[in-house]
């Protein structure tokens, strides 16, 4: 923590750890805005060189942009070592919207958390839920998708 990423974002404390990486709280040193910085685990980067879960998430945000309620992606790239040598770890810097999902689940274990709220044809919503399941390794039950609101809940 404390490192400056890409000359612009200061890395802070870890907000959460997931199956494919760690999310840190960060600060945009130019605008003073808080950001979330997702860094892929080294083993995930090695295992998924061309189609990583973080790259899939980046593509998902790009496909859904602009969509209310989704964070704005500020920058994507790879970590580099001194001398500008690529380390191979993918990184995404995005707008920090609120508390982490882990914290929300800890405080409210019975809540049904909606991660994605999109307006799209029903088959597209199911396809996106299946894609997310492929990335996270967790199947999304069809009954957890509210087809009226076109939102997928986990």
PDB file of C-alpha atoms in Angstrom:
ATOM      1  CA  UNK A   1       0.000   0.000   0.000  1.00  0.00           C
ATOM      2  CA  UNK A   2       1.063   3.568  -0.548  1.00  0.00           C
ATOM      3  CA  UNK A   3       2.448   2.822  -4.013  1.00  0.00           C
ATOM      4  CA  UNK A   4       1.571   5.124  -6.896  1.00  0.00           C
ATOM      5  CA  UNK A   5      -0.032   3.242  -9.783  1.00  0.00           C
ATOM      6  CA  UNK A   6       0.493   4.559 -13.313  1.00  0.00           C
ATOM      7  CA  UNK A   7       1.563   7.909 -11.856  1.00  0.00           C
ATOM      8  CA  UNK A   8      -1.980   8.772 -10.799  1.00  0.00           C
ATOM      9  CA  UNK A   9      -3.626   6.436  -8.272  1.00  0.00           C
ATOM     10  CA  UNK A  10      -2.327   5.898  -4.736  1.00  0.00           C
ATOM     11  CA  UNK A  11      -2.985   2.339  -3.494  1.00  0.00           C
ATOM     12  CA  UNK A  12      -4.565   2.095  -0.042  1.00  0.00           C
ATOM     13  CA  UNK A  13      -5.794  -0.712   2.177  1.00  0.00           C
ATOM     14  CA  UNK A  14      -7.331  -3.914   0.855  1.00  0.00           C
ATOM     15  CA  UNK A  15     -11.130  -3.798   0.720  1.00  0.00           C
ATOM     16  CA  UNK A  16     -11.671  -7.433  -0.165  1.00  0.00           C
ATOM     17  CA  UNK A  17     -10.186 -10.584  -1.603  1.00  0.00           C
ATOM     18  CA  UNK A  18     -11.912 -12.761  -4.138  1.00  0.00           C
ATOM     19  CA  UNK A  19     -11.306 -15.808  -6.242  1.00  0.00           C
ATOM     20  CA  UNK A  20      -9.258 -14.011  -8.836  1.00  0.00           C
ATOM     21  CA  UNK A  21      -7.806 -10.954  -7.134  1.00  0.00           C
ATOM     22  CA  UNK A  22      -7.679  -8.279  -4.462  1.00  0.00           C
ATOM     23  CA  UNK A  23      -9.562  -4.997  -4.464  1.00  0.00           C
ATOM     24  CA  UNK A  24      -7.876  -2.029  -2.815  1.00  0.00           C
ATOM     25  CA  UNK A  25      -9.171   1.362  -1.852  1.00  0.00           C
ATOM     26  CA  UNK A  26      -7.246   4.008  -3.748  1.00  0.00           C
ATOM     27  CA  UNK A  27      -7.065   7.726  -4.313  1.00  0.00           C
ATOM     28  CA  UNK A  28      -6.850   9.627  -7.585  1.00  0.00           C
ATOM     29  CA  UNK A  29      -4.050  12.066  -6.720  1.00  0.00           C
ATOM     30  CA  UNK A  30      -5.172  14.488  -9.459  1.00  0.00           C
ATOM     31  CA  UNK A  31      -8.861  14.775  -8.537  1.00  0.00           C
ATOM     32  CA  UNK A  32      -8.692  13.534  -4.890  1.00  0.00           C
ATOM     33  CA  UNK A  33     -11.580  11.151  -5.705  1.00  0.00           C
ATOM     34  CA  UNK A  34     -11.673   7.701  -4.065  1.00  0.00           C
ATOM     35  CA  UNK A  35     -11.257   4.743  -6.427  1.00  0.00           C
ATOM     36  CA  UNK A  36     -11.285   0.960  -6.279  1.00  0.00           C
ATOM     37  CA  UNK A  37      -8.193  -0.779  -7.641  1.00  0.00           C
ATOM     38  CA  UNK A  38      -8.600  -4.431  -8.632  1.00  0.00           C
ATOM     39  CA  UNK A  39      -5.409  -6.458  -9.023  1.00  0.00           C
ATOM     40  CA  UNK A  40      -5.434  -9.987 -10.386  1.00  0.00           C
ATOM     41  CA  UNK A  41      -3.710 -12.748  -8.383  1.00  0.00           C
ATOM     42  CA  UNK A  42      -0.421 -13.895  -9.991  1.00  0.00           C
ATOM     43  CA  UNK A  43      -1.691 -17.477 -10.336  1.00  0.00           C
ATOM     44  CA  UNK A  44      -4.860 -16.243 -12.056  1.00  0.00           C
ATOM     45  CA  UNK A  45      -2.798 -14.213 -14.518  1.00  0.00           C
ATOM     46  CA  UNK A  46      -0.634 -17.245 -15.311  1.00  0.00           C
ATOM     47  CA  UNK A  47      -3.577 -19.643 -15.592  1.00  0.00           C
ATOM     48  CA  UNK A  48      -5.707 -17.330 -17.762  1.00  0.00           C
ATOM     49  CA  UNK A  49      -3.135 -15.544 -19.926  1.00  0.00           C
ATOM     50  CA  UNK A  50      -5.507 -14.663 -22.757  1.00  0.00           C
ATOM     51  CA  UNK A  51      -8.959 -14.783 -21.164  1.00  0.00           C
ATOM     52  CA  UNK A  52      -8.681 -13.780 -17.523  1.00  0.00           C
ATOM     53  CA  UNK A  53     -11.628 -13.193 -15.198  1.00  0.00           C
ATOM     54  CA  UNK A  54     -10.561  -9.571 -14.704  1.00  0.00           C
ATOM     55  CA  UNK A  55     -10.320  -9.020 -18.462  1.00  0.00           C
ATOM     56  CA  UNK A  56     -13.837 -10.480 -18.777  1.00  0.00           C
ATOM     57  CA  UNK A  57     -15.062  -8.087 -16.084  1.00  0.00           C
ATOM     58  CA  UNK A  58     -13.412  -5.153 -17.876  1.00  0.00           C
ATOM     59  CA  UNK A  59     -15.133  -6.209 -21.105  1.00  0.00           C
ATOM     60  CA  UNK A  60     -18.456  -6.525 -19.277  1.00  0.00           C
ATOM     61  CA  UNK A  61     -18.211  -2.953 -17.941  1.00  0.00           C
ATOM     62  CA  UNK A  62     -17.287  -1.712 -21.419  1.00  0.00           C
ATOM     63  CA  UNK A  63     -20.285  -3.508 -22.959  1.00  0.00           C
ATOM     64  CA  UNK A  64     -22.699  -2.115 -20.364  1.00  0.00           C
ATOM     65  CA  UNK A  65     -21.399   1.453 -20.427  1.00  0.00           C
ATOM     66  CA  UNK A  66     -23.048   3.833 -19.804  1.00  0.00           C
ATOM     67  CA  UNK A  67     -25.404   2.177 -17.359  1.00  0.00           C
ATOM     68  CA  UNK A  68     -26.696   3.803 -14.186  1.00  0.00           C
ATOM     69  CA  UNK A  69     -25.398   2.201 -11.023  1.00  0.00           C
ATOM     70  CA  UNK A  70     -22.238   0.746 -12.539  1.00  0.00           C
ATOM     71  CA  UNK A  71     -18.858   2.222 -11.652  1.00  0.00           C
ATOM     72  CA  UNK A  72     -16.926   4.155 -14.272  1.00  0.00           C
ATOM     73  CA  UNK A  73     -13.708   2.399 -15.282  1.00  0.00           C
ATOM     74  CA  UNK A  74     -10.863   4.919 -15.107  1.00  0.00           C
ATOM     75  CA  UNK A  75      -7.951   2.808 -16.387  1.00  0.00           C
ATOM     76  CA  UNK A  76      -6.993  -0.770 -17.202  1.00  0.00           C
ATOM     77  CA  UNK A  77      -3.538  -2.153 -17.774  1.00  0.00           C
ATOM     78  CA  UNK A  78      -0.776  -4.266 -16.288  1.00  0.00           C
ATOM     79  CA  UNK A  79       1.547  -3.749 -13.366  1.00  0.00           C
ATOM     80  CA  UNK A  80       5.130  -2.950 -14.324  1.00  0.00           C
ATOM     81  CA  UNK A  81       8.378  -3.478 -12.443  1.00  0.00           C
ATOM     82  CA  UNK A  82      11.217  -0.921 -12.276  1.00  0.00           C
ATOM     83  CA  UNK A  83      12.657  -0.416 -15.748  1.00  0.00           C
ATOM     84  CA  UNK A  84       9.122  -0.624 -17.220  1.00  0.00           C
ATOM     85  CA  UNK A  85       9.178  -4.433 -17.396  1.00  0.00           C
ATOM     86  CA  UNK A  86       5.689  -5.965 -17.438  1.00  0.00           C
ATOM     87  CA  UNK A  87       4.901  -8.035 -14.349  1.00  0.00           C
ATOM     88  CA  UNK A  88       1.871  -9.601 -16.015  1.00  0.00           C
ATOM     89  CA  UNK A  89      -0.739  -8.773 -13.398  1.00  0.00           C
ATOM     90  CA  UNK A  90      -3.845  -7.143 -14.826  1.00  0.00           C
ATOM     91  CA  UNK A  91      -5.244  -4.091 -13.036  1.00  0.00           C
ATOM     92  CA  UNK A  92      -8.478  -2.144 -13.238  1.00  0.00           C
ATOM     93  CA  UNK A  93      -9.019   1.252 -11.608  1.00  0.00           C
ATOM     94  CA  UNK A  94     -12.659   2.193 -11.223  1.00  0.00           C
ATOM     95  CA  UNK A  95     -14.910   4.627  -9.459  1.00  0.00           C
ATOM     96  CA  UNK A  96     -15.529   3.649  -5.825  1.00  0.00           C
ATOM     97  CA  UNK A  97     -19.290   3.590  -5.320  1.00  0.00           C
ATOM     98  CA  UNK A  98     -19.704   2.488  -1.723  1.00  0.00           C
ATOM     99  CA  UNK A  99     -18.914  -0.243   0.800  1.00  0.00           C
ATOM    100  CA  UNK A 100     -17.597  -3.596  -0.376  1.00  0.00           C
ATOM    101  CA  UNK A 101     -20.003  -6.469  -0.942  1.00  0.00           C
ATOM    102  CA  UNK A 102     -18.215  -8.403   1.817  1.00  0.00           C
ATOM    103  CA  UNK A 103     -19.028  -5.635   4.300  1.00  0.00           C
ATOM    104  CA  UNK A 104     -22.664  -5.443   3.163  1.00  0.00           C
ATOM    105  CA  UNK A 105     -23.039  -9.233   3.481  1.00  0.00           C
ATOM    106  CA  UNK A 106     -21.453  -9.180   6.959  1.00  0.00           C
ATOM    107  CA  UNK A 107     -23.836  -6.485   8.173  1.00  0.00           C
ATOM    108  CA  UNK A 108     -26.952  -7.821   6.425  1.00  0.00           C
ATOM    109  CA  UNK A 109     -26.590 -11.576   5.760  1.00  0.00           C
ATOM    110  CA  UNK A 110     -30.247 -12.006   4.785  1.00  0.00           C
ATOM    111  CA  UNK A 111     -30.202  -9.253   2.143  1.00  0.00           C
ATOM    112  CA  UNK A 112     -30.594 -10.142  -1.490  1.00  0.00           C
ATOM    113  CA  UNK A 113     -27.798  -8.180  -3.136  1.00  0.00           C
ATOM    114  CA  UNK A 114     -28.292  -6.946  -6.687  1.00  0.00           C
ATOM    115  CA  UNK A 115     -24.944  -6.629  -8.409  1.00  0.00           C
ATOM    116  CA  UNK A 116     -26.100  -5.809 -11.877  1.00  0.00           C
ATOM    117  CA  UNK A 117     -29.136  -3.864 -12.892  1.00  0.00           C
ATOM    118  CA  UNK A 118     -29.543  -3.592 -16.634  1.00  0.00           C
ATOM    119  CA  UNK A 119     -32.358  -2.968 -19.033  1.00  0.00           C
ATOM    120  CA  UNK A 120     -32.028  -5.588 -21.727  1.00  0.00           C
ATOM    121  CA  UNK A 121     -33.980  -8.390 -23.359  1.00  0.00           C
ATOM    122  CA  UNK A 122     -34.463 -11.311 -21.002  1.00  0.00           C
ATOM    123  CA  UNK A 123     -32.225 -13.679 -23.012  1.00  0.00           C
ATOM    124  CA  UNK A 124     -29.376 -11.125 -22.841  1.00  0.00           C
ATOM    125  CA  UNK A 125     -29.728 -10.902 -19.057  1.00  0.00           C
ATOM    126  CA  UNK A 126     -29.525 -14.710 -18.775  1.00  0.00           C
ATOM    127  CA  UNK A 127     -26.501 -14.756 -21.081  1.00  0.00           C
ATOM    128  CA  UNK A 128     -24.723 -12.128 -18.952  1.00  0.00           C
ATOM    129  CA  UNK A 129     -25.546 -14.051 -15.779  1.00  0.00           C
ATOM    130  CA  UNK A 130     -24.109 -17.224 -17.327  1.00  0.00           C
ATOM    131  CA  UNK A 131     -20.969 -15.308 -18.356  1.00  0.00           C
ATOM    132  CA  UNK A 132     -20.589 -13.982 -14.818  1.00  0.00           C
ATOM    133  CA  UNK A 133     -21.013 -17.516 -13.468  1.00  0.00           C
ATOM    134  CA  UNK A 134     -18.250 -18.730 -15.798  1.00  0.00           C
ATOM    135  CA  UNK A 135     -15.953 -15.997 -14.466  1.00  0.00           C
ATOM    136  CA  UNK A 136     -16.716 -16.472 -10.766  1.00  0.00           C
ATOM    137  CA  UNK A 137     -17.226 -20.227 -10.781  1.00  0.00           C
ATOM    138  CA  UNK A 138     -20.633 -19.757  -9.119  1.00  0.00           C
ATOM    139  CA  UNK A 139     -23.740 -20.723 -11.049  1.00  0.00           C
ATOM    140  CA  UNK A 140     -26.476 -18.130 -10.968  1.00  0.00           C
ATOM    141  CA  UNK A 141     -29.825 -19.834 -10.364  1.00  0.00           C
ATOM    142  CA  UNK A 142     -32.359 -18.686 -12.960  1.00  0.00           C
ATOM    143  CA  UNK A 143     -34.888 -18.065 -10.182  1.00  0.00           C
ATOM    144  CA  UNK A 144     -32.507 -15.468  -8.688  1.00  0.00           C
ATOM    145  CA  UNK A 145     -32.843 -13.365 -11.842  1.00  0.00           C
ATOM    146  CA  UNK A 146     -35.703 -10.935 -11.663  1.00  0.00           C
ATOM    147  CA  UNK A 147     -36.819 -10.942 -15.277  1.00  0.00           C
ATOM    148  CA  UNK A 148     -39.339  -8.161 -14.642  1.00  0.00           C
ATOM    149  CA  UNK A 149     -36.663  -5.725 -13.528  1.00  0.00           C
ATOM    150  CA  UNK A 150     -34.042  -7.300 -15.800  1.00  0.00           C
ATOM    151  CA  UNK A 151     -31.576  -7.555 -12.931  1.00  0.00           C
ATOM    152  CA  UNK A 152     -29.355 -10.393 -11.847  1.00  0.00           C
ATOM    153  CA  UNK A 153     -28.964 -10.996  -8.135  1.00  0.00           C
ATOM    154  CA  UNK A 154     -26.385 -13.070  -6.296  1.00  0.00           C
TER     155      UNK A 154
END
